[in-house]
XYZ file of C-alpha atoms in Angstrom:
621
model
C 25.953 20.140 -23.982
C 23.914 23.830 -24.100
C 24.778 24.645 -27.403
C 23.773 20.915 -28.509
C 20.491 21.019 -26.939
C 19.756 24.980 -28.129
C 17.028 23.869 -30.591
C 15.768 20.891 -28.965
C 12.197 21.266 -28.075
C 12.870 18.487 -25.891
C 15.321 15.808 -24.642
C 12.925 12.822 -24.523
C 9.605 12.284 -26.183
C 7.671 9.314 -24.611
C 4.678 7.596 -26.891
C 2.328 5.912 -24.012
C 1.094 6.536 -20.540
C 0.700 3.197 -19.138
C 2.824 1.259 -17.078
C 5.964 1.702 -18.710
C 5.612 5.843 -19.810
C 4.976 7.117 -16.200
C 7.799 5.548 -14.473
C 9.436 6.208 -17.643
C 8.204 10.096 -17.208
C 9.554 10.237 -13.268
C 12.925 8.984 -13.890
C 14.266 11.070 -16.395
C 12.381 13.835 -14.673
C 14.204 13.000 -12.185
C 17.866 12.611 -13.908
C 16.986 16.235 -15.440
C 16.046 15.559 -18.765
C 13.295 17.785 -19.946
C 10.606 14.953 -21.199
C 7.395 14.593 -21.903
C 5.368 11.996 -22.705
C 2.498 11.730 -25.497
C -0.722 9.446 -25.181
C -3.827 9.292 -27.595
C -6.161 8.449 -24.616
C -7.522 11.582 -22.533
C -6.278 10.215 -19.442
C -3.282 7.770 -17.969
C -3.618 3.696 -18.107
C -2.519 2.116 -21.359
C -4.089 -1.149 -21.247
C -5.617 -0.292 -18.574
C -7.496 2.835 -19.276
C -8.674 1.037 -22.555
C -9.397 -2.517 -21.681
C -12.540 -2.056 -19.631
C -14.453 -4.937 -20.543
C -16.195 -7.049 -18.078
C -13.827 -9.138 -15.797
C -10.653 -7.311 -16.895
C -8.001 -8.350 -14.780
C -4.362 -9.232 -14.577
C -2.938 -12.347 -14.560
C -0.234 -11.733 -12.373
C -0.628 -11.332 -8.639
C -1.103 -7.844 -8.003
C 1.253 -7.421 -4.913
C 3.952 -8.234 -8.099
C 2.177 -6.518 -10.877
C 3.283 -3.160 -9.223
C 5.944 -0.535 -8.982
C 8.997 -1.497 -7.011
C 10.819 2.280 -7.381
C 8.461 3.702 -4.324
C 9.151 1.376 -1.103
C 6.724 4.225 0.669
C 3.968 3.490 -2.073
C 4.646 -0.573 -1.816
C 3.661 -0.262 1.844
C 0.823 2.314 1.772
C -0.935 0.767 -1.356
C -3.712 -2.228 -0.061
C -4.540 -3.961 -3.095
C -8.122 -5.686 -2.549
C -7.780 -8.790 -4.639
C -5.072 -11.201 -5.410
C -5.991 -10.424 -8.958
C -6.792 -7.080 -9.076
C -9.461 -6.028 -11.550
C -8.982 -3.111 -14.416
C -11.001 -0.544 -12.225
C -8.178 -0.929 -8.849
C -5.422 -1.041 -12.041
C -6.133 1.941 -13.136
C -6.436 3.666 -9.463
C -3.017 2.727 -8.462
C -1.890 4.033 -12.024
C -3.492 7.215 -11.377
C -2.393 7.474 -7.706
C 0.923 7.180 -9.012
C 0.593 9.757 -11.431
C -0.773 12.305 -8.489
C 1.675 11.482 -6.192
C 4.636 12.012 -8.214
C 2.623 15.057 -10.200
C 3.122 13.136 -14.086
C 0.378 14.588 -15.315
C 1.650 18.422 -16.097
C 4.542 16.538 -18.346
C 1.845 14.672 -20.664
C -0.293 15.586 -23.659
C -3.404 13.536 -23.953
C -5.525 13.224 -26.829
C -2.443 13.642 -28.951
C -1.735 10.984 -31.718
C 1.965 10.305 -32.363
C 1.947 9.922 -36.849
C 5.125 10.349 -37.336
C 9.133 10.202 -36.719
C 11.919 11.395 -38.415
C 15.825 11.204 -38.016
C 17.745 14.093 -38.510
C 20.827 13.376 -39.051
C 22.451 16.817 -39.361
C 21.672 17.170 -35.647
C 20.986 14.145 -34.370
C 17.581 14.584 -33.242
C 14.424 13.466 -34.181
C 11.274 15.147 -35.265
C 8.114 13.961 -34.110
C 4.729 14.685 -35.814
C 1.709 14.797 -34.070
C -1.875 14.343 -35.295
C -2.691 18.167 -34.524
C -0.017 19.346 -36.698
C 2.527 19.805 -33.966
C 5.376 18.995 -33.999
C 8.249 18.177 -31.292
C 12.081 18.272 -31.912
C 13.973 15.747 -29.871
C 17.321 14.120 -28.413
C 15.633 10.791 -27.827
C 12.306 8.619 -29.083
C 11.273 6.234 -26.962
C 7.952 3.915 -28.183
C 6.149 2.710 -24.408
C 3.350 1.888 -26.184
C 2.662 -1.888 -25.309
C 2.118 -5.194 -25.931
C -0.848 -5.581 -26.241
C -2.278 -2.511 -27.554
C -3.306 -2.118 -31.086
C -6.446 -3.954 -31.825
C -6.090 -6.132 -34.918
C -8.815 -5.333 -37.616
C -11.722 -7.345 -37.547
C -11.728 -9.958 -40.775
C -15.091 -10.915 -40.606
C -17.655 -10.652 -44.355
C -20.287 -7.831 -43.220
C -18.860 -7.019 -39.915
C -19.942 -3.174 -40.943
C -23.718 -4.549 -41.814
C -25.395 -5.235 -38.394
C -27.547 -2.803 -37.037
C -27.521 -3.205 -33.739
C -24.454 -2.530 -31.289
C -21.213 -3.990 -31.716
C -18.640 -3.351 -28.989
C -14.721 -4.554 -29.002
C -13.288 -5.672 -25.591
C -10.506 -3.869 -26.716
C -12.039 -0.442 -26.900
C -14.889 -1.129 -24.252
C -16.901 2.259 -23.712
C -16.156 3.652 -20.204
C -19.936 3.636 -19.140
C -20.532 0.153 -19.305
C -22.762 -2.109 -20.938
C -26.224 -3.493 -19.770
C -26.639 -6.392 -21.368
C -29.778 -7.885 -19.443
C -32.342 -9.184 -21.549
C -30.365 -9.681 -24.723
C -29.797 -12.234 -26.756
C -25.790 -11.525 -27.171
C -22.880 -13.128 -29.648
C -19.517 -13.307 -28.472
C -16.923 -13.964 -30.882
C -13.539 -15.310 -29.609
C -12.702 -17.255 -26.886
C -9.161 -15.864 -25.772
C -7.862 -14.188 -22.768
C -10.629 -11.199 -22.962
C -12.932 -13.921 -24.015
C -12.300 -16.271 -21.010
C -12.848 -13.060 -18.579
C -15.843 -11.440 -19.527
C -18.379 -14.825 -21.018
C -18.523 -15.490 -17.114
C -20.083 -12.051 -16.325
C -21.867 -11.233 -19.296
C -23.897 -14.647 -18.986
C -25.126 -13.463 -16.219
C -27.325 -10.695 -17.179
C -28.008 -12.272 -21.046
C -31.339 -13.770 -21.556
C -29.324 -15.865 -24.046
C -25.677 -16.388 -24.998
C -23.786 -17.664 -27.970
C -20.098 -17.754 -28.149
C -18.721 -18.684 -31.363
C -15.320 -20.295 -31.172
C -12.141 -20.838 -34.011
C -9.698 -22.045 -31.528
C -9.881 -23.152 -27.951
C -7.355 -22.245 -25.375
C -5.785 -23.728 -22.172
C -6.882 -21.936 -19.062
C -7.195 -22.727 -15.361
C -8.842 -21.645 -12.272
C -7.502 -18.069 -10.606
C -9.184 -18.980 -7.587
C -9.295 -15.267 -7.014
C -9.617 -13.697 -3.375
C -8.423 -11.383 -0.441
C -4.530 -11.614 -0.490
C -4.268 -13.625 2.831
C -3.288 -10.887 4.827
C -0.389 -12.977 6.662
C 1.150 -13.549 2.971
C 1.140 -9.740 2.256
C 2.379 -8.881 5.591
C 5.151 -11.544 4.876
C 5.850 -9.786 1.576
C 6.469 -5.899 2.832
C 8.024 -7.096 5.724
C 11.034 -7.855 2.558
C 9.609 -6.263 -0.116
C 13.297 -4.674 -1.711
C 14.336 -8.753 -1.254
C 11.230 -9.716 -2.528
C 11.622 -7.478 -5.314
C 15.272 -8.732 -6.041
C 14.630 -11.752 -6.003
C 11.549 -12.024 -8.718
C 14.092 -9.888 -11.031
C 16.271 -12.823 -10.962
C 13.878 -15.246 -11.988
C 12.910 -16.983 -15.512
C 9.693 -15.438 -15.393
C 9.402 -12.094 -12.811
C 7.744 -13.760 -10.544
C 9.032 -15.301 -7.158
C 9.215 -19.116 -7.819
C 10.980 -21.755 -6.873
C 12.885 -22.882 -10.291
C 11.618 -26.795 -11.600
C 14.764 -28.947 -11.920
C 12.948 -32.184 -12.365
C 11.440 -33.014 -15.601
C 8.104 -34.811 -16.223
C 8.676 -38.183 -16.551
C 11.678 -37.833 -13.185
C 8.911 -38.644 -10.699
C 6.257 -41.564 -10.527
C 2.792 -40.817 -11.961
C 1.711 -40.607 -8.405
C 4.055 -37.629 -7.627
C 3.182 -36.357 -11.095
C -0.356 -36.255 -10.421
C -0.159 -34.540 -6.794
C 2.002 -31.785 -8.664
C -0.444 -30.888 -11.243
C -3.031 -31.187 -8.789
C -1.248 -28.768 -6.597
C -0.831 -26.187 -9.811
C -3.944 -26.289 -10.471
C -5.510 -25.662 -6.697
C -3.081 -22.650 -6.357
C -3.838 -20.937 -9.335
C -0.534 -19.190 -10.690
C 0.013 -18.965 -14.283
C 3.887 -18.873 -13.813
C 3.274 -21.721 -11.699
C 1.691 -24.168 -13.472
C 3.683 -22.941 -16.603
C 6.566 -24.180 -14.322
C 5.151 -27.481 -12.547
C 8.425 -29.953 -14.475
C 11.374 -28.045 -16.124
C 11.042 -29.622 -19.558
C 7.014 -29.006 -21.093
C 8.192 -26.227 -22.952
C 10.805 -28.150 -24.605
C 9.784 -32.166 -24.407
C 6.513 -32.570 -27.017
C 6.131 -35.869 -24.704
C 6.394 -34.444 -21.604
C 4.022 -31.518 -22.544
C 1.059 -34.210 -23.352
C 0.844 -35.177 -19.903
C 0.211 -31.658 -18.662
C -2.051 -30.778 -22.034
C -4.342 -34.225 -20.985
C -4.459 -33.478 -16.944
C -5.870 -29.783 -18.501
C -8.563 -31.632 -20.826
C -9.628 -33.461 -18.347
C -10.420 -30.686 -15.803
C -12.511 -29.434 -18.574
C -14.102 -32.481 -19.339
C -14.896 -32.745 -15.285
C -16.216 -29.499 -15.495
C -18.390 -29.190 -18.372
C -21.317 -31.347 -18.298
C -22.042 -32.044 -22.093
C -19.608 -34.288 -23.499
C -19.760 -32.916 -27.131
C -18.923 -29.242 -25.169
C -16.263 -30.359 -23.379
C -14.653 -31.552 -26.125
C -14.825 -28.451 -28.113
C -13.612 -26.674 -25.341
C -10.199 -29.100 -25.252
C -7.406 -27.282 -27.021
C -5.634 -30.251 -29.092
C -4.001 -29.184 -32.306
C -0.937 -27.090 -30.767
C 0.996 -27.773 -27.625
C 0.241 -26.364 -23.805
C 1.505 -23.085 -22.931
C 2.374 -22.227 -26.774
C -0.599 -19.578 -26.990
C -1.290 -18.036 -24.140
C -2.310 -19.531 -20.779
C -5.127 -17.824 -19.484
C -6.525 -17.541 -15.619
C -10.058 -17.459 -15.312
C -13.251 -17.418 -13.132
C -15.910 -19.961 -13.516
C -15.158 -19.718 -17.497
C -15.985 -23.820 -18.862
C -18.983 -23.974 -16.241
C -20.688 -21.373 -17.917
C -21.638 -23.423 -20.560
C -23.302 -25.678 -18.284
C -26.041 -22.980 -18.157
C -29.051 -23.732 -20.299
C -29.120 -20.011 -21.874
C -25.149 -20.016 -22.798
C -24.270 -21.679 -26.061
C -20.883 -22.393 -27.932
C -20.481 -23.076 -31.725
C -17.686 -24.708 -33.437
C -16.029 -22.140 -36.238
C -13.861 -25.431 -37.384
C -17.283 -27.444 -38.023
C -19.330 -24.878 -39.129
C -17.727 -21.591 -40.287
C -18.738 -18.268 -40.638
C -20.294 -17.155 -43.971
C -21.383 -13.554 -42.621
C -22.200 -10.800 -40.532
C -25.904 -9.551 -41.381
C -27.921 -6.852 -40.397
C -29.778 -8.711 -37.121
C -26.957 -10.934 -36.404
C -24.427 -14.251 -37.787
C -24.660 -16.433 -40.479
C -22.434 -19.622 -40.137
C -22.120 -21.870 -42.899
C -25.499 -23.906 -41.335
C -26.628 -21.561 -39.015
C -28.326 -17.814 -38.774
C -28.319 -16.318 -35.542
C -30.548 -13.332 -34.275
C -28.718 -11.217 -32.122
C -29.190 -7.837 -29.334
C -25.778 -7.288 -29.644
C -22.258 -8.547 -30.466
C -18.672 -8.794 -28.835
C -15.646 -8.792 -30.691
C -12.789 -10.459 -28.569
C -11.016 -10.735 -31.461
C -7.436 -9.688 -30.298
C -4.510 -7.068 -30.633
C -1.830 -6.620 -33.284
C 0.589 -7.599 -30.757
C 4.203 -6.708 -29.999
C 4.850 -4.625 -33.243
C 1.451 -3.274 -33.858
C 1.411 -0.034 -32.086
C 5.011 0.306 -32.901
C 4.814 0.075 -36.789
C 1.376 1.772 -36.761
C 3.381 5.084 -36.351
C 5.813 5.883 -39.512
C 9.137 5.923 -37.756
C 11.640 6.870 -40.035
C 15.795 6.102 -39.317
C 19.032 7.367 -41.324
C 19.001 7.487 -45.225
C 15.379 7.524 -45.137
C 14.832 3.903 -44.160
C 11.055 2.865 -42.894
C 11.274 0.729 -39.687
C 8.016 -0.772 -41.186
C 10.158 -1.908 -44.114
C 12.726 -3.438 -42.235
C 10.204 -5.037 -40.169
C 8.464 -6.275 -43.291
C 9.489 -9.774 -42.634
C 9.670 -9.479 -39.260
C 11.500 -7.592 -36.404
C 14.949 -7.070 -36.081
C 16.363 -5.539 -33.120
C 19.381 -5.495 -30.593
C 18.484 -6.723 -26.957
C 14.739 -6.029 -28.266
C 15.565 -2.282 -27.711
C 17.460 -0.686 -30.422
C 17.185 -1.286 -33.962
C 20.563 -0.484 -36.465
C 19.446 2.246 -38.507
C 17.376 4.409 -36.094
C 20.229 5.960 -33.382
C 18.712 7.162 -29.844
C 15.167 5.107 -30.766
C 14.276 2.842 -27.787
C 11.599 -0.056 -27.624
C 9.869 -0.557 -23.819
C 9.137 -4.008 -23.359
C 9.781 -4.373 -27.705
C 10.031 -7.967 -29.666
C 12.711 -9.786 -29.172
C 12.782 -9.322 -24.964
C 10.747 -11.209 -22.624
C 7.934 -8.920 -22.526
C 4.764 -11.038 -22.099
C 6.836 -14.174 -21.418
C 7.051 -12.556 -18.045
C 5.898 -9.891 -15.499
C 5.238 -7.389 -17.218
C 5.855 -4.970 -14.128
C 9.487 -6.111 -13.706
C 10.514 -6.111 -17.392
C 9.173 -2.629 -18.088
C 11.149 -1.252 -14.872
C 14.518 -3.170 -16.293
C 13.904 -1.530 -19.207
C 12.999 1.442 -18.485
C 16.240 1.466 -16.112
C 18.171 0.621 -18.693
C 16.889 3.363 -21.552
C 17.715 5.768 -18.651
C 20.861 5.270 -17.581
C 21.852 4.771 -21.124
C 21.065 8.066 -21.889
C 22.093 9.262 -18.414
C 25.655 7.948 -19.656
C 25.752 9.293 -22.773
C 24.998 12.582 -21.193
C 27.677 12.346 -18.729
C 30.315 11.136 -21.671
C 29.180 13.710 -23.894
C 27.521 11.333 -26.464
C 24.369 12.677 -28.549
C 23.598 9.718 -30.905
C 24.137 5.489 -29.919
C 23.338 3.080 -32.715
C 23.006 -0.588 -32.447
C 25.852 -2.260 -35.379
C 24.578 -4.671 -37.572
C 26.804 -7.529 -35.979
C 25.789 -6.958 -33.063
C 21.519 -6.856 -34.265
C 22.260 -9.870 -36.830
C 24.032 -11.750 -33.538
C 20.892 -10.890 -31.463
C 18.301 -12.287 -33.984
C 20.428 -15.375 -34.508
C 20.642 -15.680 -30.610
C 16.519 -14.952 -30.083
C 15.862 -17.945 -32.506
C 18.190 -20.058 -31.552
C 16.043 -19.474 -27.603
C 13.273 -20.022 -29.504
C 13.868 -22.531 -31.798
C 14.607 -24.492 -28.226
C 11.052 -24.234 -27.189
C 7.500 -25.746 -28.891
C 6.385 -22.181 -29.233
C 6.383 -22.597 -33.172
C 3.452 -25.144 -33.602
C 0.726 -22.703 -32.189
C -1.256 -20.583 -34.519
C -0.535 -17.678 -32.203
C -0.289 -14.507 -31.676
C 3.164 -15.089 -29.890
C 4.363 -15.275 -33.583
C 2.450 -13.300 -35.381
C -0.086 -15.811 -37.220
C -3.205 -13.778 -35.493
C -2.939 -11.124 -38.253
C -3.502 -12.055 -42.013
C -0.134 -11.128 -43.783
C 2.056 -10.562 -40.853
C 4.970 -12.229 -40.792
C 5.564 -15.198 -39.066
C 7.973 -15.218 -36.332
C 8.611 -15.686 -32.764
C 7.929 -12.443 -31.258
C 9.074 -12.225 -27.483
C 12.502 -13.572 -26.143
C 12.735 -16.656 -24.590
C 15.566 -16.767 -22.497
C 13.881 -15.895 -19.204
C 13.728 -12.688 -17.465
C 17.058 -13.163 -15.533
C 19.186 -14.447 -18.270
C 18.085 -11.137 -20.527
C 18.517 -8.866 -17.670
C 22.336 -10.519 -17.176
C 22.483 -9.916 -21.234
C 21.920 -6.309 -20.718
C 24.409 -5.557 -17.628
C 26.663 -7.135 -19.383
C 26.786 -5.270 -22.406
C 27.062 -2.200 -20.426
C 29.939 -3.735 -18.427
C 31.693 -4.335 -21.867
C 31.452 -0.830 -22.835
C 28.117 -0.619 -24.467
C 28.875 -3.650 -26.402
C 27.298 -4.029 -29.687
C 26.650 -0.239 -30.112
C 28.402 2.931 -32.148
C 28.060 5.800 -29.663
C 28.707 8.941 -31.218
C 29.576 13.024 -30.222
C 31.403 16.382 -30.767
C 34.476 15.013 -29.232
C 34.291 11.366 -31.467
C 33.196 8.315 -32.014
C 33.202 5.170 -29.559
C 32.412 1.465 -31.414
C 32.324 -1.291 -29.300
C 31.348 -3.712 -32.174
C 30.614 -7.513 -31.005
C 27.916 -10.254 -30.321
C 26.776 -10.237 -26.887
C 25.840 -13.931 -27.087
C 27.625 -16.646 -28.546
C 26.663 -19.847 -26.340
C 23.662 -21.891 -27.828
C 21.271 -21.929 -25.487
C 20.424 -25.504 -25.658
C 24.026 -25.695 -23.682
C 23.211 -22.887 -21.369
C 19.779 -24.832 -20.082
C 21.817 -27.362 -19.177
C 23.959 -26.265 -17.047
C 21.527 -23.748 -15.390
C 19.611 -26.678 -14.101
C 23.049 -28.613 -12.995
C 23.367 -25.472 -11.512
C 19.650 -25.077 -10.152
C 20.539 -28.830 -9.012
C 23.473 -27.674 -6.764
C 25.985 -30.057 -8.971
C 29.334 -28.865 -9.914
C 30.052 -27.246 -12.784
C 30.339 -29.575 -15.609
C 34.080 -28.429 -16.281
C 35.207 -30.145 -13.352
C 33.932 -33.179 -13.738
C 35.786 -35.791 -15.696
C 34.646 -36.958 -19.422
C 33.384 -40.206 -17.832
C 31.403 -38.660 -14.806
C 29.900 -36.112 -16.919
C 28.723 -38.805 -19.688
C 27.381 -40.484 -16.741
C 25.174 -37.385 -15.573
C 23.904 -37.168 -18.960
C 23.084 -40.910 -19.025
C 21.566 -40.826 -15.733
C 18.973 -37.665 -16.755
C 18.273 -39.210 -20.160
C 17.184 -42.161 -18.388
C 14.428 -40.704 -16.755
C 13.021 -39.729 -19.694
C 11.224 -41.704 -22.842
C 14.149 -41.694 -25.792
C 13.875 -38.237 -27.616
C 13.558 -37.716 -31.372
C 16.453 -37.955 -33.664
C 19.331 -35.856 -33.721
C 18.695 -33.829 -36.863
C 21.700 -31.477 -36.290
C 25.353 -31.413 -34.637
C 27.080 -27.985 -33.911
C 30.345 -28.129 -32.335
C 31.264 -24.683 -30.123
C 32.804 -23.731 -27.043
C 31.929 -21.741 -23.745
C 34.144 -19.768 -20.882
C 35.624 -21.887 -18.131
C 38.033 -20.870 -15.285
C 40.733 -21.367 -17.461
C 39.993 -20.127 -21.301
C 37.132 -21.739 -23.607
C 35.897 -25.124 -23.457
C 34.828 -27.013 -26.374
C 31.376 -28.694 -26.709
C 29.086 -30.725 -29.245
C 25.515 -30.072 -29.239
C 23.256 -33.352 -30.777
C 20.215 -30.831 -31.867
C 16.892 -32.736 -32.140
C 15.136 -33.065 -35.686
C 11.760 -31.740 -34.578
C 11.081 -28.799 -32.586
C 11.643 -29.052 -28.974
């Protein structure tokens, strides 16, 4: 391995220092490889350093948006608020750095442009915006989710003369904004946090709205101290357990759909959601909304009308009631007070669908009706999300292929980590995993893991280049959409897939098969010998070609909940008794669509494959 790595500035180069980069940073520090990690910001954070706006928090609870590789840290660290806000973020983040000494391995205010495969030497060459440049083993892109603002598409967003400030890129003094008359423009996630708080020191407030979103109460606090005391007394269980879960996040798994309880029961469970304040949660109230168009109604109207309890003026309310796409297909967002702000007298909200804009002038908006004065305006406008940051540098693989080009219609990837074409290039948290389907926290440490001990293992077998096939990518797109094509995540506008950004294609951008059936994905394929991959070295070549999964995952729903249910596996049941649990659970439900497609197939059992038909529905869902 010495004379392989004699020109090698490095062994790993690491684009981000957020979440994913530092632990990224200590564990191949720690496995020996010489890495370091590159970040445009002058300090640590990611999202966190530049998301600053007012009301910046997360939406997971903090005591499980955290580190799980330092049991000291999990029981010295006191977070203050169930949701903690950016500022405590970004404390713990740089507490971590200190205490495990990241910084001296990362260059700040350096601007990854540019990455090249060698092929001759299997490295990679990575520019920077200084002129540097970095010979490497391994790439790895920890750049985000949610990082790369999207461009702002708006006629004369350049002409107004007074300040303009993204929530994206909010400056790290603060804003005043008493005594202003203030636009806001957007009413997502950012949007929903920071209206609350900037209403409160505007003289007067306009939000202008294109789309409104779902969101429900965080009913944000202390952390009960006998629920945190509950939680380190078994945090590594704790922590076990949430990696084996659909979504991250400790939760009992729904096994009853919507219409398998009375409207009573119904009614006490959304009521229950919504007093507890868990996105996961209420995500997760009845095991079919994602799926049932019908089902997902009944939790869409219990939302609108919380909303239409809240907010005072009728016409308001019912702007402020999402009803062209279904619930939880953009975004559900957690919030603070957010509808009965525009109960206040000075806080205003105009309809984008009923009156557009025409332009941005040099004291404030036009709409198509309207002209508004304003101090100053907000853009909350949104990120270029999953592949933005990623295709924003040019990465280029073997025989000179852009992974911007192949992306051009959308992403392709293996296991959302890999991509045929560019060997020993790894994705944290890419498109095509479960990402920000899930805690965020747990899927960048399973990652992470997982890039590691990769390379770990090609170190030890004396590997210096691994390469997805193009089976085994084509097999993992196939399997992604079929997940997806499951779901109602389609008919949203959303950034989810893409339709955010004019021109980008439209596709389903995260994975959604759940956080434990992607982690079982990925231990599998290293159980099967790196599955799907070409690993290649001085002594060979090793090609475990192959498609990881092959079971629709309409079939594998159903018998995780028979499973989740505690009823035998559906291979031991006769014909007739498992016609009659099929019966018995489409009973409880109103008739579904039609069946629009049949796909015959088979899965493992005890004693070689079984065969199964699949009646596929004609509309999504």
């Amino acid at each position: 391995m010495a004379d392989q790595n004699a020109d090698l500035d490095l062994d790993v180069v690491v684009v981000g220092a957020g979440f994913a980069g530092l632990y990224l940073l200590h564990r191949l520090r720690g496995m020996g490889f010489r890495t370091m990690v590159v970040e445009a910001a002058d300090d640590i954070g990611g999202t966190w350093y530049w998301n600053r706006y007012p009301g910046a928090r997360c939406d997971i609870e903090s005591v499980d948006y955290s580190y799980s590789f330092d049991p000291e840290l999990e029981q010295e660290w006191e977070w203050s608020e169930r949701y903690a806000t950016q500022p405590e973020i970004l404390r713990y983040l740089n507490h971590v750095a200190e205490r495990h000494d990241l910084r001296r391995d990362i260059r700040f205010q350096s601007k990854v442009n540019s990455a090249r495969w060698q092929d001759d030497s299997s490295t990679w060459k990575i520019g920077i915006d200084d002129g540097t440049e970095l010979v490497c083993r391994w790439f790895v892109m920890a750049t985000g989710c949610l990082s790369q603002p999207k461009t702002i598409d708006i006629e004369g967003v350049d002409r107004f003369t007074g300040p303009t400030y993204s929530t994206s890129r909010w400056p790290h003094e603060g804003v005043d904004f008493t005594g202003m008359k203030v636009g806001v423009i957007g009413t997502g996630s950012s949007a929903i946090q920071s209206i609350p708080l900037i209403a409160e020191q505007a003289a007067e407030l306009t939000v202008f709205q294109r789309t409104a979103n779902f969101s429900i109460p965080a009913h944000n606090g202390p952390i009960p101290p006998e629920r945190l005391a509950a939680i380190k007394a078994r945090y590594p269980e704790y922590r076990e357990e949430a990696r084996w879960t659909r979504g991250g996040v400790v939760r009992p798994p729904a096994t009853e759909g919507v219409f398998m309880v009375d409207e009573a029961e119904r009614l006490a469970r959304m009521e229950a959601a919504w007093a507890e304040g868990n996105l996961i949660g209420f995500l997760g109230i009845f095991s079919d909304t994602a799926i049932d168009p019908v089902a997902n109604e009944v939790v869409a109207e219990f939302v609108r009308n919380k909303i239409r309890g809240i907010v005072d003026d009728p016409d308001t309310a019912e702007i402020l009631c999402p009803k062209d796409y279904p619930f939880g297909t953009k975004r559900l967002c957690l919030d603070t007070d957010y509808y009965a702000t525009f109960n206040q007298p000075h806080v205003h909200l105009v309809d984008l669908r009923q009156d557009p804009f025409s332009t941005i002038t040099e004291t404030g908006i036009d709409t198509a009706s309207r002209s508004f004065d304003f101090d100053a305006i907000v853009f909350a406008t949104g990120f270029d999300a999953m592949t933005g940051a990623i295709v924003a540098v040019d990465i280029t693989g073997k025989d000179g292929v852009e992974l911007k080009d192949k992306w051009d219609h959308g992403p392709v990837t293996y296991l959302g980590l890999t991509v045929t074409d560019f060997p020993n290039f790894f994705a944290i948290t890419g498109p095509q995993s479960p990402s920000v389907l899930s805690n965020m926290a747990v899927s960048i440490e399973q990652h992470v893991e997982w890039v590691s001990d990769t390379i770990a293992a090609m170190r030890e077998q004396g590997f210096t280049a691994i390469e997805p096939t193009p089976t085994a990518e084509a097999g993992w797109q196939q399997h992604a959409t079929d997940c997806a094509d499951l779901t109602l995540i389609s008919q949203a506008d959303s950034w989810y897939v893409g339709a955010n950004v004019p021109g980008k294609p439209r596709v389903v951008l995260p994975y959604l098969g759940g956080v434990d059936g992607y982690r079982q994905v990925c231990n599998d394929v290293v159980e099967q010998g790196f599955l799907g991959f070409e690993l290649t070295g001085a002594e060979g070549t090793q090609c475990n070609d192959g498609v990881i999964r092959r079971m629709q995952p309409d079939v594998s729903m159903v018998l995780g909940i028979m499973d989740e249910m505690g009823l035998p596996p559906i291979e031991s049941l006769s014909p007739e008794d498992a016609r009659a649990f099929m019966e018995v659970s489409a009973a409880a439900r109103p008739p579904g669509p039609d069946v629009g497609e049949i796909v015959d197939g088979t899965y493992p059992g005890a004693d070689g494959d079984l065969a199964y038909r699949l009646y596929r529905p004609a509309t999504p869902g």
